[in-house]
CSV table of C-alpha atoms and ligand atoms in Angstrom, one decimal:
chain,number,residue,atom,x,y,z
Q,257,MET,CA,-12.7,13.4,27.2
Q,258,ASP,CA,-16.1,11.4,26.8
Q,259,ALA,CA,-15.6,7.6,26.5
Q,260,ASP,CA,-18.6,7.6,24.0
Q,261,ALA,CA,-17.1,5.9,20.8
Q,262,GLU,CA,-18.8,2.6,20.1
Q,263,VAL,CA,-16.1,1.9,17.1
Q,264,MET,CA,-12.8,3.3,16.7
Q,265,ILE,CA,-10.2,3.0,14.0
Q,266,LEU,CA,-6.5,3.5,15.0
Q,267,SER,CA,-4.2,4.1,12.1
Q,268,ASN,CA,-1.0,6.3,11.5
Q,269,ARG,CA,-2.4,8.1,8.4
Q,270,GLY,CA,-5.9,9.4,8.9
Q,271,PRO,CA,-8.7,10.4,6.6
Q,272,LEU,CA,-8.1,14.2,7.1
Q,273,GLY,CA,-5.3,16.6,6.4
Q,274,PHE,CA,-5.2,20.3,7.3
Q,275,ALA,CA,-4.2,23.2,5.4
Q,276,ARG,CA,-4.5,27.1,6.0
Q,277,ARG,CA,-6.9,28.8,4.2
Q,278,ALA,CA,-6.2,32.7,2.8
Q,279,ASP,CA,-8.0,34.0,5.8
Q,280,GLY,CA,-5.6,32.2,8.3
Q,281,THR,CA,-8.2,29.5,9.4
Q,282,LEU,CA,-7.8,25.8,9.1
Q,283,GLU,CA,-9.5,23.7,6.3
Q,284,ALA,CA,-9.8,20.0,6.5
Q,285,ARG,CA,-9.2,17.9,3.5
Q,286,ARG,CA,-9.8,14.5,2.7
Q,287,GLY,CA,-6.5,12.5,2.6
Q,288,GLY,CA,-5.5,9.5,0.2
Q,289,GLY,CA,-3.7,6.4,0.5
Q,290,GLY,CA,-4.8,2.8,0.0
Q,291,LEU,CA,-5.5,2.1,3.5
Q,292,VAL,CA,-7.6,5.2,4.1
Q,293,VAL,CA,-9.6,4.7,0.8
Q,294,SER,CA,-10.5,1.0,1.8
Q,295,LEU,CA,-11.5,2.0,5.4
Q,296,GLY,CA,-13.5,5.1,4.4
Q,297,PRO,CA,-17.1,3.6,3.7
Q,298,GLY,CA,-16.8,1.4,6.8
Q,299,ALA,CA,-15.7,4.2,8.8
Q,300,GLN,CA,-18.4,6.5,7.9
Q,301,ARG,CA,-21.3,4.1,8.1
Q,302,ALA,CA,-20.3,3.1,11.6
Q,303,GLY,CA,-19.8,6.6,12.7
Q,304,ALA,CA,-16.4,5.5,13.9
Q,305,LEU,CA,-14.0,7.7,15.9
Q,306,TRP,CA,-10.7,7.5,13.9
Q,307,ALA,CA,-7.4,8.1,15.8
Q,308,ALA,CA,-4.6,9.1,13.5
Q,309,ALA,CA,-1.3,10.8,13.9
Q,310,ALA,CA,-1.0,14.6,13.8
Q,311,THR,CA,2.4,15.6,12.4
Q,312,THR,CA,2.5,18.8,10.5
Q,313,PRO,CA,2.2,22.3,12.3
Q,314,ASP,CA,-1.4,22.5,10.8
Q,315,ASP,CA,-2.3,19.0,11.9
Q,316,GLN,CA,-1.1,19.7,15.3
Q,317,GLU,CA,-2.9,23.1,15.5
Q,318,ALA,CA,-6.1,21.1,14.6
Q,319,ALA,CA,-5.2,18.6,17.2
Q,320,ARG,CA,-5.3,21.1,19.8
Q,321,ALA,CA,-9.1,21.8,19.6
Q,322,GLY,CA,-9.8,18.0,20.2
Q,323,ARG,CA,-11.8,15.9,17.9
Q,324,VAL,CA,-12.4,17.2,14.4
Q,325,ASP,CA,-15.6,16.4,12.4
Q,326,ALA,CA,-15.2,17.0,8.7
Q,327,GLU,CA,-15.8,15.4,5.3
Q,328,GLY,CA,-18.1,12.8,6.9
Q,329,PHE,CA,-15.2,11.6,9.2
Q,330,ARG,CA,-14.7,12.0,13.1
Q,331,VAL,CA,-11.1,12.2,13.8
Q,332,LEU,CA,-9.2,12.1,17.0
Q,333,PRO,CA,-5.8,13.5,16.3
Q,334,VAL,CA,-2.8,12.2,18.1
Q,335,ALA,CA,-0.2,15.0,18.2
Q,336,LEU,CA,3.5,13.7,17.6
Q,337,GLY,CA,6.5,15.9,17.6
Q,338,ALA,CA,8.8,16.0,14.5
Q,339,GLU,CA,11.6,14.2,16.1
Q,340,GLU,CA,9.5,11.5,17.7
Q,341,TYR,CA,7.7,11.0,14.5
Q,342,ARG,CA,11.0,10.5,12.7
Q,343,ALA,CA,11.9,7.8,15.1
Q,344,TYR,CA,8.7,6.1,15.1
Q,345,TYR,CA,7.7,6.3,11.4
Q,346,ASP,CA,11.0,6.6,9.6
Q,347,VAL,CA,13.4,4.6,11.8
Q,348,VAL,CA,11.3,2.0,13.3
Q,349,ALA,CA,8.1,1.6,11.1
Q,350,ASN,CA,9.5,2.2,7.8
Q,351,GLN,CA,13.2,1.5,7.8
Q,352,THR,CA,12.9,-1.5,10.0
Q,353,LEU,CA,9.5,-3.1,10.2
Q,354,TRP,CA,8.5,-2.6,6.5
Q,355,PHE,CA,11.8,-4.0,5.3
Q,356,CYS,CA,11.5,-7.0,7.7
Q,357,VAL,CA,8.0,-8.0,6.5
Q,358,HIS,CA,8.7,-7.6,2.9
Q,359,GLY,CA,12.1,-9.5,3.2
Q,360,MET,CA,14.0,-6.6,1.7
Q,361,TRP,CA,16.9,-6.5,4.0
Q,362,ASP,CA,20.1,-5.6,2.4
Q,363,LEU,CA,22.0,-7.7,5.1
Q,364,PRO,CA,25.6,-6.8,4.5
Q,365,ARG,CA,24.8,-3.1,5.0
Q,366,ARG,CA,21.6,-3.1,7.0
Q,367,PRO,CA,19.8,-3.0,9.4
Q,368,ARG,CA,22.0,-1.5,12.1
Q,369,PHE,CA,20.7,-2.1,15.5
Q,370,ASP,CA,22.8,0.5,17.4
Q,371,ARG,CA,22.1,2.7,20.2
Q,372,HIS,CA,20.4,5.2,17.9
Q,373,TRP,CA,18.1,2.6,16.8
Q,374,TRP,CA,17.1,1.4,20.4
Q,375,LYS,CA,16.4,5.0,21.3
Q,376,ALA,CA,14.0,4.9,18.3
Q,377,TRP,CA,12.5,1.6,19.4
Q,378,GLU,CA,11.7,3.4,22.8
Q,379,THR,CA,10.1,6.2,21.1
Q,380,PHE,CA,8.0,3.6,18.8
Q,381,LYS,CA,6.8,2.1,22.2
Q,382,GLU,CA,5.9,5.7,23.6
Q,383,VAL,CA,3.9,6.7,20.3
Q,384,ASN,CA,2.2,3.4,20.4
Q,385,GLY,CA,1.4,3.9,24.0
Q,386,ARG,CA,-0.1,7.4,23.3
Q,387,PHE,CA,-2.5,5.9,20.7
Q,388,ALA,CA,-3.4,3.2,23.0
Q,389,SER,CA,-4.1,5.7,25.8
Q,390,ALA,CA,-6.1,8.0,23.5
Q,391,ALA,CA,-8.2,5.2,22.5
Q,392,ALA,CA,-8.8,3.8,25.9
Q,393,ALA,CA,-10.1,7.2,27.0
Q,394,ALA,CA,-12.3,7.6,24.2
Q,395,LEU,CA,-13.8,4.2,23.8
Q,396,ALA,CA,-17.2,3.6,25.1
Q,397,PRO,CA,-17.8,0.6,27.5
Q,398,GLY,CA,-17.4,-2.7,25.5
Q,399,GLY,CA,-16.6,-0.6,22.3
Q,400,THR,CA,-14.9,-2.0,19.4
Q,401,ALA,CA,-11.2,-0.8,18.3
Q,402,LEU,CA,-9.7,-1.7,14.9
Q,403,VAL,CA,-6.0,-1.2,15.0
Q,404,GLN,CA,-4.5,-0.7,11.5
Q,405,ASP,CA,-1.0,-1.7,10.4
Q,406,TYR,CA,2.6,-2.2,11.5
Q,407,GLN,CA,3.1,1.4,12.6
Q,408,LEU,CA,0.8,0.7,15.5
Q,409,ALA,CA,1.8,-3.0,16.0
Q,410,LEU,CA,2.2,-2.6,19.9
Q,411,VAL,CA,-1.2,-0.8,20.5
Q,412,PRO,CA,-3.4,-4.1,20.4
Q,413,LYS,CA,-1.8,-5.5,23.6
Q,414,MET,CA,-1.7,-2.3,25.2
Q,415,LEU,CA,-5.3,-1.3,24.6
Q,416,ALA,CA,-6.5,-4.7,25.7
Q,417,GLU,CA,-4.5,-4.3,28.9
Q,418,LEU,CA,-5.9,-0.8,29.5
Q,419,ARG,CA,-9.5,-1.6,28.5
Q,420,PRO,CA,-10.2,-5.4,29.2
Q,421,ASP,CA,-13.8,-4.6,28.3
Q,422,ALA,CA,-13.0,-3.4,24.8
Q,423,LYS,CA,-13.3,-5.6,21.6
Q,424,VAL,CA,-10.1,-5.4,19.9
Q,425,ALA,CA,-8.9,-6.6,16.5
Q,426,SER,CA,-5.9,-5.6,14.5
Q,427,PHE,CA,-5.1,-5.6,10.7
Q,428,LEU,CA,-2.0,-5.9,8.9
Q,429,HIS,CA,-1.9,-4.4,5.3
Q,430,THR,CA,1.6,-5.8,4.8
Q,431,PRO,CA,2.8,-9.2,4.2
Q,432,TRP,CA,4.3,-11.1,7.0
Q,433,CYS,CA,7.8,-12.7,6.7
Q,434,CYS,CA,9.2,-16.2,7.5
Q,435,PRO,CA,10.5,-16.9,11.1
Q,436,GLN,CA,14.1,-16.7,9.7
Q,437,GLU,CA,13.6,-13.3,8.1
Q,438,LEU,CA,12.2,-12.1,11.5
Q,439,ALA,CA,15.1,-13.5,13.3
Q,440,VAL,CA,17.1,-10.4,11.9
Q,441,LEU,CA,15.3,-8.3,14.5
Q,442,PRO,CA,16.9,-8.2,18.1
Q,443,ASP,CA,15.3,-10.8,20.2
Q,444,GLU,CA,13.8,-8.5,22.6
Q,445,ALA,CA,12.2,-6.2,19.9
Q,446,ALA,CA,10.9,-9.4,17.9
Q,447,VAL,CA,9.1,-10.7,21.0
Q,448,GLU,CA,7.7,-7.4,21.8
Q,449,LEU,CA,6.5,-6.9,18.3
Q,450,LEU,CA,4.8,-10.4,18.0
Q,451,ALA,CA,3.4,-10.2,21.6
Q,452,GLY,CA,2.2,-6.6,20.9
Q,453,LEU,CA,-0.1,-7.7,18.0
Q,454,ALA,CA,-1.0,-11.2,19.1
Q,455,GLY,CA,-1.8,-10.1,22.7
Q,456,GLY,CA,-4.7,-8.0,21.6
Q,457,GLY,CA,-7.5,-9.8,19.9
Q,458,PRO,CA,-7.2,-11.5,16.6
Q,459,VAL,CA,-4.8,-10.2,13.8
Q,460,GLY,CA,-6.1,-10.0,10.4
Q,461,PHE,CA,-4.2,-10.2,6.9
Q,462,HIS,CA,-5.2,-9.9,3.3
Q,463,SER,CA,-3.9,-13.3,2.6
Q,464,PRO,CA,-3.7,-16.7,4.4
Q,465,ARG,CA,0.0,-16.8,3.3
Q,466,TRP,CA,0.7,-13.8,5.6
Q,467,ALA,CA,-1.5,-15.1,8.3
Q,468,GLY,CA,0.4,-18.4,8.2
Q,469,SER,CA,3.8,-16.8,8.3
Q,470,PHE,CA,2.7,-14.7,11.3
Q,471,ARG,CA,1.6,-17.7,13.4
Q,472,ALA,CA,4.6,-19.6,12.4
Q,473,CYS,CA,6.7,-16.8,14.1
Q,474,CYS,CA,4.4,-16.7,17.0
Q,475,ASP,CA,4.7,-20.5,17.5
Q,476,GLU,CA,8.7,-20.2,17.3
Q,477,ARG,CA,9.2,-17.1,19.2
Q,478,LEU,CA,6.4,-16.8,21.7
Q,479,GLY,CA,5.7,-20.5,22.0
Q,480,ALA,CA,2.1,-19.6,21.8
Q,481,THR,CA,-0.6,-19.9,19.0
Q,482,ALA,CA,-1.8,-16.7,17.6
Q,483,THR,CA,-5.3,-16.1,16.6
Q,484,THR,CA,-5.4,-14.7,13.1
Q,485,PHE,CA,-8.2,-14.0,10.6
Q,486,VAL,CA,-7.9,-13.5,6.6
Q,487,SER,CA,-10.0,-10.9,4.9
Q,488,PRO,CA,-9.0,-9.5,1.7
Q,489,GLY,CA,-9.3,-5.9,1.3
Q,490,ALA,CA,-11.3,-4.2,-1.3
Q,491,THR,CA,-11.4,-0.7,-2.9
Q,492,ASP,CA,-14.3,1.8,-2.5
Q,493,ALA,CA,-16.0,1.1,-5.9
Q,494,ASP,CA,-18.4,3.8,-5.6
Q,495,ASP,CA,-15.5,6.5,-5.1
Q,496,LEU,CA,-13.6,4.9,-8.1
Q,497,ARG,CA,-16.7,5.2,-10.2
Q,498,ALA,CA,-17.2,8.9,-9.2
Q,499,VAL,CA,-13.5,9.5,-10.1
Q,500,THR,CA,-14.1,7.7,-13.4
Q,501,ALA,CA,-17.1,9.8,-14.2
Q,502,SER,CA,-15.5,13.1,-13.5
Q,503,ALA,CA,-14.7,15.7,-16.1
Q,504,GLU,CA,-11.0,15.7,-14.7
Q,505,CYS,CA,-10.6,12.0,-15.4
Q,506,ARG,CA,-11.9,12.5,-19.0
Q,507,ARG,CA,-9.6,15.4,-19.6
Q,508,GLU,CA,-6.6,13.2,-18.4
Q,509,LEU,CA,-7.9,10.4,-20.5
Q,510,ASP,CA,-7.9,12.7,-23.6
Q,511,ASP,CA,-4.3,13.9,-22.9
Q,512,LEU,CA,-3.2,10.3,-22.6
Q,513,ALA,CA,-5.0,9.3,-25.9
Q,514,SER,CA,-3.2,12.1,-27.7
Q,515,ALA,CA,0.2,11.1,-26.2
Q,516,VAL,CA,0.0,7.5,-26.8
Q,517,GLY,CA,-2.3,7.5,-30.1
Q,518,ASP,CA,-3.1,4.2,-31.4
Q,519,ARG,CA,0.0,2.5,-29.9
Q,520,ARG,CA,-0.6,-0.4,-27.3
Q,521,LEU,CA,-0.2,0.8,-23.6
Q,522,ILE,CA,1.4,-0.8,-20.5
Q,523,VAL,CA,0.7,0.9,-17.4
Q,524,ARG,CA,1.8,0.8,-13.7
Q,525,VAL,CA,0.5,2.9,-10.8
Q,526,ASP,CA,2.6,2.7,-7.7
Q,527,ARG,CA,4.3,4.8,-5.0
Q,528,ILE,CA,8.1,4.9,-5.7
Q,529,GLU,CA,8.6,1.9,-3.3
Q,530,LEU,CA,11.3,-0.6,-3.2
Q,531,SER,CA,8.8,-3.4,-2.7
Q,532,LYS,CA,6.9,-2.4,-5.8
Q,533,ASN,CA,9.9,-3.7,-8.0
Q,534,VAL,CA,9.9,-0.9,-10.3
Q,535,LEU,CA,13.3,-1.2,-11.4
Q,536,ARG,CA,12.7,-4.9,-12.7
Q,537,GLY,CA,9.6,-3.7,-14.5
Q,538,PHE,CA,11.7,-1.6,-16.7
Q,539,TRP,CA,14.4,-4.0,-17.1
Q,540,ALA,CA,11.8,-6.3,-18.4
Q,541,PHE,CA,10.5,-3.7,-20.8
Q,542,ASP,CA,13.9,-3.1,-22.0
Q,543,ASP,CA,14.3,-6.8,-22.7
Q,544,LEU,CA,10.9,-6.9,-24.4
Q,545,LEU,CA,12.0,-4.1,-26.8
Q,546,GLU,CA,15.3,-5.9,-27.6
Q,547,GLN,CA,13.6,-9.2,-28.3
Q,548,ARG,CA,10.7,-7.9,-30.3
Q,549,PRO,CA,11.8,-5.3,-33.0
Q,550,ASP,CA,8.2,-5.3,-34.0
Q,551,LEU,CA,7.0,-3.6,-31.0
Q,552,ARG,CA,9.7,-0.6,-31.1
Q,553,GLY,CA,7.5,2.5,-31.9
Q,554,GLU,CA,4.4,0.5,-31.2
Q,555,VAL,CA,4.0,0.3,-27.5
Q,556,VAL,CA,4.3,2.9,-24.6
Q,557,PHE,CA,4.9,2.2,-21.0
Q,558,ALA,CA,3.0,4.9,-18.9
Q,559,ALA,CA,4.6,4.5,-15.4
Q,560,MET,CA,2.6,6.6,-12.7
Q,561,VAL,CA,5.1,6.2,-9.8
Q,562,TYR,CA,4.6,9.2,-7.4
Q,563,PRO,CA,7.1,9.8,-4.5
Q,564,SER,CA,6.8,8.1,-1.1
Q,565,ARG,CA,8.5,8.3,2.2
Q,566,ALA,CA,11.1,10.9,0.8
Q,567,GLY,CA,12.6,11.2,4.1
Q,568,LEU,CA,14.6,7.9,3.8
Q,569,ALA,CA,17.9,7.6,2.2
Q,570,GLU,CA,16.8,4.2,0.6
Q,571,TYR,CA,13.6,5.7,-1.1
Q,572,GLN,CA,15.8,8.7,-2.4
Q,573,ALA,CA,18.3,6.4,-3.9
Q,574,TYR,CA,15.6,4.3,-5.3
Q,575,ALA,CA,13.9,7.2,-7.0
Q,576,GLN,CA,17.0,8.3,-8.5
Q,577,GLU,CA,17.9,4.8,-9.8
Q,578,VAL,CA,14.3,4.7,-11.3
Q,579,GLN,CA,14.9,8.0,-13.1
Q,580,THR,CA,18.4,7.0,-14.4
Q,581,LEU,CA,17.2,3.8,-15.7
Q,582,VAL,CA,14.2,5.3,-17.6
Q,583,ALA,CA,16.3,8.0,-19.3
Q,584,HIS,CA,18.6,5.3,-20.4
Q,585,ILE,CA,15.8,3.1,-21.7
Q,586,ASN,CA,14.3,6.1,-23.5
Q,587,ALA,CA,17.7,7.1,-24.9
Q,588,ARG,CA,18.4,3.7,-26.2
Q,589,TRP,CA,15.1,3.0,-27.9
Q,590,GLY,CA,13.5,6.4,-28.4
Q,591,GLN,CA,12.7,7.6,-31.8
Q,592,PRO,CA,11.4,11.0,-33.0
Q,593,GLY,CA,7.8,10.9,-32.1
Q,594,TRP,CA,8.1,8.0,-29.8
Q,595,THR,CA,9.2,7.9,-26.2
Q,596,PRO,CA,9.1,4.6,-25.0
Q,597,ILE,CA,8.6,5.2,-21.2
Q,598,LEU,CA,6.4,8.1,-20.0
Q,599,LEU,CA,7.5,8.6,-16.3
Q,600,ASP,CA,5.0,10.5,-14.3
Q,601,PRO,CA,5.9,11.3,-10.8
Q,602,ASP,CA,2.6,13.5,-10.0
Q,603,ASP,CA,0.5,12.0,-7.4
Q,604,ASN,CA,-2.6,12.7,-9.5
Q,605,HIS,CA,-5.5,10.5,-8.8
Q,606,PRO,CA,-7.7,11.3,-11.8
Q,607,ARG,CA,-4.8,10.8,-14.2
Q,608,SER,CA,-3.8,7.4,-12.6
Q,609,VAL,CA,-7.5,6.3,-13.0
Q,610,ALA,CA,-7.4,7.5,-16.6
Q,611,ALA,CA,-4.5,5.3,-17.1
Q,612,LEU,CA,-6.1,2.4,-15.7
Q,613,ARG,CA,-8.9,2.9,-18.0
Q,614,ARG,CA,-6.8,3.0,-21.0
Q,615,TYR,CA,-4.3,0.2,-20.3
Q,616,ASP,CA,-3.9,-2.9,-22.5
Q,617,VAL,CA,-1.4,-4.3,-20.0
Q,618,LEU,CA,-1.3,-3.6,-16.2
Q,619,LEU,CA,1.9,-4.5,-14.8
Q,620,VAL,CA,1.8,-5.2,-11.0
Q,621,ASN,CA,5.1,-7.0,-10.1
Q,622,PRO,CA,5.8,-6.4,-6.4
Q,623,ILE,CA,8.6,-8.4,-4.8
Q,624,ARG,CA,6.0,-9.0,-2.0
Q,625,ASP,CA,2.9,-7.1,-1.2
Q,626,GLY,CA,0.2,-7.2,1.4
Q,627,LEU,CA,-2.6,-7.2,-1.1
Q,628,ASN,CA,-2.1,-4.5,-3.9
Q,629,LEU,CA,-5.3,-2.4,-4.5
Q,630,VAL,CA,-4.2,-1.3,-8.0
Q,631,ALA,CA,-4.5,-5.0,-9.3
Q,632,LYS,CA,-8.2,-4.6,-8.0
Q,633,GLU,CA,-8.9,-1.1,-9.1
Q,634,GLY,CA,-7.5,-1.5,-12.8
Q,635,PRO,CA,-9.8,-4.4,-13.9
Q,636,LEU,CA,-12.7,-2.6,-12.4
Q,637,VAL,CA,-12.3,0.7,-14.5
Q,638,ASN,CA,-10.4,-0.7,-17.6
Q,639,GLU,CA,-12.3,-0.2,-20.8
Q,640,ARG,CA,-10.1,-2.2,-23.2
Q,641,ASP,CA,-10.1,-5.8,-21.7
Q,642,GLY,CA,-6.6,-5.0,-20.5
Q,643,VAL,CA,-4.6,-8.0,-19.2
Q,644,VAL,CA,-2.8,-7.9,-15.8
Q,645,VAL,CA,0.5,-9.3,-15.5
Q,646,LEU,CA,0.7,-10.0,-11.6
Q,647,SER,CA,3.4,-11.1,-9.3
Q,648,ARG,CA,2.7,-14.3,-7.4
Q,649,HIS,CA,4.0,-12.6,-4.2
Q,650,ALA,CA,1.3,-10.0,-4.1
Q,651,GLY,CA,-1.6,-11.0,-1.7
Q,652,VAL,CA,-4.3,-10.5,-4.3
Q,653,PHE,CA,-2.9,-13.2,-6.2
Q,654,ASP,CA,-4.8,-15.5,-4.2
Q,655,GLU,CA,-8.0,-14.0,-5.3
Q,656,ILE,CA,-7.3,-12.9,-9.0
Q,657,GLY,CA,-4.2,-14.9,-10.1
Q,658,GLY,CA,-6.1,-17.4,-12.2
Q,659,HIS,CA,-7.3,-14.7,-14.5
Q,660,THR,CA,-3.9,-12.8,-14.8
Q,661,LEU,CA,-0.5,-13.8,-16.3
Q,662,ALA,CA,1.5,-14.9,-13.3
Q,663,VAL,CA,5.2,-13.9,-12.8
Q,664,ASN,CA,8.0,-14.5,-10.6
Q,665,PRO,CA,8.8,-10.7,-9.8
Q,666,PHE,CA,12.6,-11.4,-9.6
Q,667,ASP,CA,12.6,-13.1,-13.2
Q,668,VAL,CA,13.2,-10.2,-15.4
Q,669,ARG,CA,13.1,-12.4,-18.5
Q,670,ALA,CA,9.7,-14.3,-17.5
Q,671,THR,CA,8.3,-10.8,-16.8
Q,672,ALA,CA,9.3,-9.7,-20.5
Q,673,ASP,CA,7.9,-12.9,-21.8
Q,674,ALA,CA,4.6,-12.2,-19.8
Q,675,LEU,CA,4.3,-8.5,-21.1
Q,676,ALA,CA,4.9,-9.9,-24.8
Q,677,ARG,CA,2.3,-12.7,-24.2
Q,678,ALA,CA,-0.3,-10.2,-22.8
Q,679,LEU,CA,0.4,-7.8,-25.9
Q,680,ASP,CA,0.1,-10.6,-28.3
Q,681,MET,CA,-3.3,-12.2,-26.7
Q,682,VAL,CA,-6.2,-12.7,-29.0
Q,683,PRO,CA,-9.2,-10.4,-28.2
Q,684,ALA,CA,-11.4,-13.4,-27.3
Q,685,GLU,CA,-8.9,-14.6,-24.4
Q,686,ARG,CA,-8.4,-11.0,-23.3
Q,687,ALA,CA,-12.3,-10.4,-23.1
Q,688,GLU,CA,-12.6,-13.6,-21.2
Q,689,ARG,CA,-10.0,-12.8,-18.7
Q,690,ALA,CA,-11.4,-9.3,-18.2
Q,691,GLU,CA,-14.9,-10.6,-17.6
Q,692,ALA,CA,-13.6,-13.2,-15.1
Q,693,LEU,CA,-11.6,-10.6,-13.2
Q,694,ARG,CA,-14.6,-8.2,-13.1
Q,695,LYS,CA,-16.8,-10.9,-11.8
Q,696,VAL,CA,-14.5,-11.8,-9.0
Q,697,LEU,CA,-13.8,-8.2,-8.1
Q,698,ASP,CA,-17.5,-7.2,-8.1
Q,699,ALA,CA,-18.4,-9.8,-5.6
Q,700,ARG,CA,-16.6,-8.1,-2.8
Q,701,ASN,CA,-16.5,-4.6,-1.6
Q,702,ALA,CA,-15.0,-2.3,1.3
Q,703,LEU,CA,-17.9,-2.5,3.5
Q,704,GLN,CA,-17.8,-6.4,3.6
Q,705,TRP,CA,-14.0,-6.1,4.4
Q,706,PHE,CA,-14.9,-3.7,7.2
Q,707,ASP,CA,-17.6,-5.9,8.6
Q,708,GLU,CA,-15.2,-8.8,8.7
Q,709,GLN,CA,-12.8,-6.9,11.0
Q,710,LEU,CA,-15.7,-6.0,13.2
Q,711,ALA,CA,-16.9,-9.6,13.4
Q,712,ALA,CA,-13.4,-10.8,14.0
Q,713,ALA,CA,-13.1,-8.2,17.1
Q,714,GLY,CA,-16.5,-9.7,18.3
Q,715,GLY,CA,-18.2,-6.4,17.8
Q,716,GLY,CA,-20.5,-8.1,15.0
Q,717,ALA,CA,-21.5,-6.4,11.8
Q,718,PRO,CA,-24.4,-3.9,11.6
Q,719,ALA,CA,-27.4,-5.5,9.7
Y,652,G6P,C1,0.5,1.1,1.8
Y,652,G6P,C2,0.7,-0.1,2.6
Y,652,G6P,C3,0.2,0.0,4.0
Y,652,G6P,C4,1.0,1.1,4.8
Y,652,G6P,C5,0.7,2.5,3.8
Y,652,G6P,C6,1.4,3.4,4.6
Y,652,G6P,O1,-0.9,1.5,1.8
Y,652,G6P,O2,-0.2,-1.0,1.9
Y,652,G6P,O3,0.5,-1.2,4.5
Y,652,G6P,O4,0.5,1.5,6.0
Y,652,G6P,O5,1.2,2.2,2.6
Y,652,G6P,O6,1.9,4.4,3.6
Y,652,G6P,P1,2.6,5.8,4.0
Y,652,G6P,O7,2.8,6.5,2.9
Y,652,G6P,O8,1.7,6.3,5.1
Y,652,G6P,O9,4.0,5.4,4.7
């Protein structure tokens, strides 16, 4: 393979997915997800070669042909078998590392670092090694590699060792945890994890809070100071505007308008994800309806929560709990002609954007979140001077917290009170806050974020 890529991106999920056409040939389609959306504009402008996991049979077949150019992206598929993907992605990345950095351990039961887990850890290392080797073979002399997220946490050091000439930076889209939370990981794995990240160029985070926690972990466990940088991510505003202007989004907005009528609307848009704190959001809404009889029949909560990581028992159980709770709240308060919570499990992007255009209150209450792009997208497209109720533990709080109603995401009563305050807010204050949010958000875009990663790697940003 030619070592000709001046800039590479490495991430688990890539910008393309493959599906079979009726004539049997493979068609590349643009994939979604916050990480891919934010990286897209920079990747396209830089002509970056994007290494990403190929896991489905169709992806694997496309991978056999080598590099794929489609939809304005250049992709280098890294083929992973089903068993190894389960070990690397489900067991280690999502069941272990994700829970660790979000502080979500259910310690009396999990994690269980048994022999099965250690085998999965070996597979995690092998898969990270495969990404590092693929990048080492494709990167031009002195080229730049931007390694994305916890799934590839061991790649930075591996790649720096394979290609000392390469400029490497990594970026974590997650939060980072304190040393005490990290101490749940077995010593050997914790040290390999920290060294894997810190040993290959600077490590970027969306918030100085996560960068500080990461350095504290490295100080304590590696006895060495890690180099970090902070660069809050941004959404692809052009793409968002294009969706907003689409006929499909208009149709979805009309449908929502007829379902909601002239009632006030609370919206959330999330994956069904434990860290998003979906249950406490509904408990808060339940409390709101209990405390405020005047709001019964007058407010609708549209929850666009779509399935995620469905292969994990924790996520299946959580999705079930969400559904049961919604059914309970709707049965408790619903009246003919008024369903308090509209639960929408379809991952329908134009519909989610329509909900963001229409909300009066946007609820973003994660227990911990690397950034939270929805809190950035909502105010950019909202047409009603909607108020954002925002968890203090979301990375985006650093940038926009002052213009939102801040909540401790664990405090259900406080969340209910914030929802009430948002619904009661006078138009002048709503307008003022919405304007301030737009101003902050307009000042930063996805290309700047990408350039800051290039600059951190030492690759400089194109003029
Ligand atoms: C979100 C998180 C990222 C994570 C991604 C993976 O975007 O912010 O940190 O890499 O989800 O999601 P997936 O569905 O691929 O597991």
